[in-house]
Short mmCIF file of C-alpha atoms and ligand atoms in Angstrom, two decimals:
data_model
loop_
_atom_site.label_atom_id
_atom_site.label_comp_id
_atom_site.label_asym_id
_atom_site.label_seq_id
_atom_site.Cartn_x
_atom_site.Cartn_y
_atom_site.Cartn_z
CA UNK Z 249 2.51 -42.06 -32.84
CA UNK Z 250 1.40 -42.23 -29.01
CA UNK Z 251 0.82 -38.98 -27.25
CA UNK Z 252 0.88 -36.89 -30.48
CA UNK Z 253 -2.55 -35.03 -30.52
CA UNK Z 254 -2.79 -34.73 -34.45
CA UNK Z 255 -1.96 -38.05 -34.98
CA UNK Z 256 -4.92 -38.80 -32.80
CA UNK Z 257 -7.14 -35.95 -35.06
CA UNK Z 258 -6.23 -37.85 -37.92
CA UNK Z 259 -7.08 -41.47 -36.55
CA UNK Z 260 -10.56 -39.76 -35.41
CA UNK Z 261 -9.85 -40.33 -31.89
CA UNK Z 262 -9.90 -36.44 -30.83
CA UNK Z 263 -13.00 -35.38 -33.09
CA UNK Z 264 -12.57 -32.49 -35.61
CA UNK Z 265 -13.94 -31.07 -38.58
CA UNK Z 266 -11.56 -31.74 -41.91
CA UNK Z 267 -11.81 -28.83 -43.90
CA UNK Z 268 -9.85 -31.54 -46.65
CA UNK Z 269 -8.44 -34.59 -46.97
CA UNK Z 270 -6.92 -37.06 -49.19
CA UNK Z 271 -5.08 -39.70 -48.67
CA UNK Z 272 -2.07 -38.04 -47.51
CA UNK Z 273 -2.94 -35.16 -45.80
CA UNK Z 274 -5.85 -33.15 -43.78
CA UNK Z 275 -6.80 -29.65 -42.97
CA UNK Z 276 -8.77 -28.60 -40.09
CA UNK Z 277 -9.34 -24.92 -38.58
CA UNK Z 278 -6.82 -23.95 -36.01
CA UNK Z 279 -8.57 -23.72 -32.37
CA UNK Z 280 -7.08 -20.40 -31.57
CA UNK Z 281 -7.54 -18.96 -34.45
CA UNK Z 282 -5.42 -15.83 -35.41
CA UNK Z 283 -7.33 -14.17 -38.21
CA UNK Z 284 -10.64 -14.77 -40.55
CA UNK Z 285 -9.29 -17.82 -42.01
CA UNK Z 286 -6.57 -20.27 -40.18
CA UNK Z 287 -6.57 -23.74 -40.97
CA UNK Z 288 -3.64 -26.06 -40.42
CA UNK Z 289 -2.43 -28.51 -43.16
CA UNK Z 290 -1.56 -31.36 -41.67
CA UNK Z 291 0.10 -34.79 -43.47
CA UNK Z 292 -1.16 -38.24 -42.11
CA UNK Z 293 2.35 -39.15 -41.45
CA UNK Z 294 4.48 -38.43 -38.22
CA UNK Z 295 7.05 -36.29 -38.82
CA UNK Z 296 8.03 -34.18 -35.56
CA UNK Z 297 9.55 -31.04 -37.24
CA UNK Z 298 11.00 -29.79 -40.84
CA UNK Z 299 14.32 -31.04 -39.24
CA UNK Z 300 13.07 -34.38 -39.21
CA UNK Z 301 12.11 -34.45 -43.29
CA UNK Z 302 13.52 -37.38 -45.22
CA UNK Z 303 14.43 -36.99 -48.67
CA UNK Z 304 14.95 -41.12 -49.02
CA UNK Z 305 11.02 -41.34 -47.98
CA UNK Z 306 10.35 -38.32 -50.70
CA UNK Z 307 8.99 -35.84 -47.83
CA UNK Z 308 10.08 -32.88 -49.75
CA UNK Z 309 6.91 -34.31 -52.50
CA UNK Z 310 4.39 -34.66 -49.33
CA UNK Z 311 5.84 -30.51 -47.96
CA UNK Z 312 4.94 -29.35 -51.76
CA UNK Z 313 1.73 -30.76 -51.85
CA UNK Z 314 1.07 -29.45 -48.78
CA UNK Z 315 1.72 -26.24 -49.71
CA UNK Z 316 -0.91 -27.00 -53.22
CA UNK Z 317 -3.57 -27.89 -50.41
CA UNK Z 318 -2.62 -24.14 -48.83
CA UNK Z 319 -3.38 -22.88 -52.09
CA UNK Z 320 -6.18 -24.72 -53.38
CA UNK Z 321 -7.82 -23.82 -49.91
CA UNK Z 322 -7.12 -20.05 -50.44
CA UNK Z 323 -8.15 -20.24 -54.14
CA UNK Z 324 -11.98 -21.67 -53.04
CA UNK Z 325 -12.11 -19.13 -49.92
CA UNK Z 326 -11.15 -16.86 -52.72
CA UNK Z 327 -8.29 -15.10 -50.72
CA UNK Z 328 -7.09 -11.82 -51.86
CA UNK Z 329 -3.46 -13.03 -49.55
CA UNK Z 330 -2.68 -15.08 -47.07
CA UNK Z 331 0.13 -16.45 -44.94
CA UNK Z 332 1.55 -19.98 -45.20
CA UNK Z 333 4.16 -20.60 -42.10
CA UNK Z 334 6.00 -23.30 -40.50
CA UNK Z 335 7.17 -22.78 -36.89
CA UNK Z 336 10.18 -24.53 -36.62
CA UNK Z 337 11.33 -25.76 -33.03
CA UNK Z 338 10.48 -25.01 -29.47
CA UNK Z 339 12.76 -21.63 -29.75
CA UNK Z 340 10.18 -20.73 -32.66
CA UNK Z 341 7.01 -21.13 -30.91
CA UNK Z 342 6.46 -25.03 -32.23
CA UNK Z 343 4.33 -26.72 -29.82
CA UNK Z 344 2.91 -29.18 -31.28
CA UNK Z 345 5.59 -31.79 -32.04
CA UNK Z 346 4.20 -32.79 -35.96
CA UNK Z 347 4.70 -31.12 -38.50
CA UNK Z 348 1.98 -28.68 -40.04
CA UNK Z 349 1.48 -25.53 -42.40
CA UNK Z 350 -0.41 -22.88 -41.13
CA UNK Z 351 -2.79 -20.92 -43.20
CA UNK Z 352 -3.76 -17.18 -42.20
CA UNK Z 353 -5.88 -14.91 -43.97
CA UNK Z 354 -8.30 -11.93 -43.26
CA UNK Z 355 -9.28 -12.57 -46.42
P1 AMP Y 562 2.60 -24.53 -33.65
O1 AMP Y 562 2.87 -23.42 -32.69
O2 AMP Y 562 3.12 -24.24 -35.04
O3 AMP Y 562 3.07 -25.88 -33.13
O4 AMP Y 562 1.06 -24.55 -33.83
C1 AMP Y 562 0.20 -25.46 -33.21
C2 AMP Y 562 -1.20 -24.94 -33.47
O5 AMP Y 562 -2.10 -25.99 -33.20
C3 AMP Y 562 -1.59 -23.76 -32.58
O6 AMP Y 562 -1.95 -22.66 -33.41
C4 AMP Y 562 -2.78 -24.30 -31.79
O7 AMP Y 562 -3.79 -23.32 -31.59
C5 AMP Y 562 -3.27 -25.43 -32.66
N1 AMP Y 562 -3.96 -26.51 -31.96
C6 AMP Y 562 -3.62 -27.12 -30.81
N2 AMP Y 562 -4.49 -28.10 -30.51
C7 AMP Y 562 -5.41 -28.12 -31.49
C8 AMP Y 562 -6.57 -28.89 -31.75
N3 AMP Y 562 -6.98 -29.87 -30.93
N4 AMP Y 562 -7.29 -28.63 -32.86
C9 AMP Y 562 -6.91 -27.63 -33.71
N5 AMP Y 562 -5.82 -26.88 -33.51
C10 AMP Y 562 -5.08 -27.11 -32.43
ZN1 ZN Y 563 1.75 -37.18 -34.99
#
């Protein structure tokens, strides 16, 4: 997707640090972070918002194991609790137009 700055993270055209990644999805650390620990998890395909999931293309399989990545990520930080969100929509604060999970922790 032109003009979508995490599609261009995860074709390496912006550089950034993956904190994971697989074949379907990356992580990287937010660049205003808002506690200890915020990394965003962030599938390789362009989807603009939760609105936008298709269950014909299975995206409800690529949102779970997102939210395994969230965890598996806490689990090695060893993360007493943390916050997983999705901002949904302008109205909500989304600003960047594909979808990711956020991932905040003080530890
Ligand atoms: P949202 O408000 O849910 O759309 O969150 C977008 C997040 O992306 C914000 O927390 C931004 O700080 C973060 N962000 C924007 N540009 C970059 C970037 N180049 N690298 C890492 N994080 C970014
Ligand atoms: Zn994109």
């Amino acid at each position: 997707m032109e003009d979508c700055i995490f599609c261009k993270i995860i074709g390496k055209e912006i550089p950034s640090e993956f904190v994971y990644e697989d074949d379907e999805i990356v992580a990287f650390n937010d660049i205003h972070p808002k506690a200890n620990h915020h990394v965003l998890i962030v599938p390789r395909k362009h989807i603009p918002t939760i609105n936008d999931l298709n269950e014909d293309e299975k995206d409800e399989v690529l949102v779970g194991k997102m939210m395994l990545v969230a965890r598996n990520i806490a689990k090695e930080r060893g993360l007493s609790g943390y916050n997983l969100q999705f901002n949904v929509g302008e109205s909500a604060g989304q600003i960047i137009f594909h979808i990711h999970l956020h991932l905040i922790s003080n530890g």
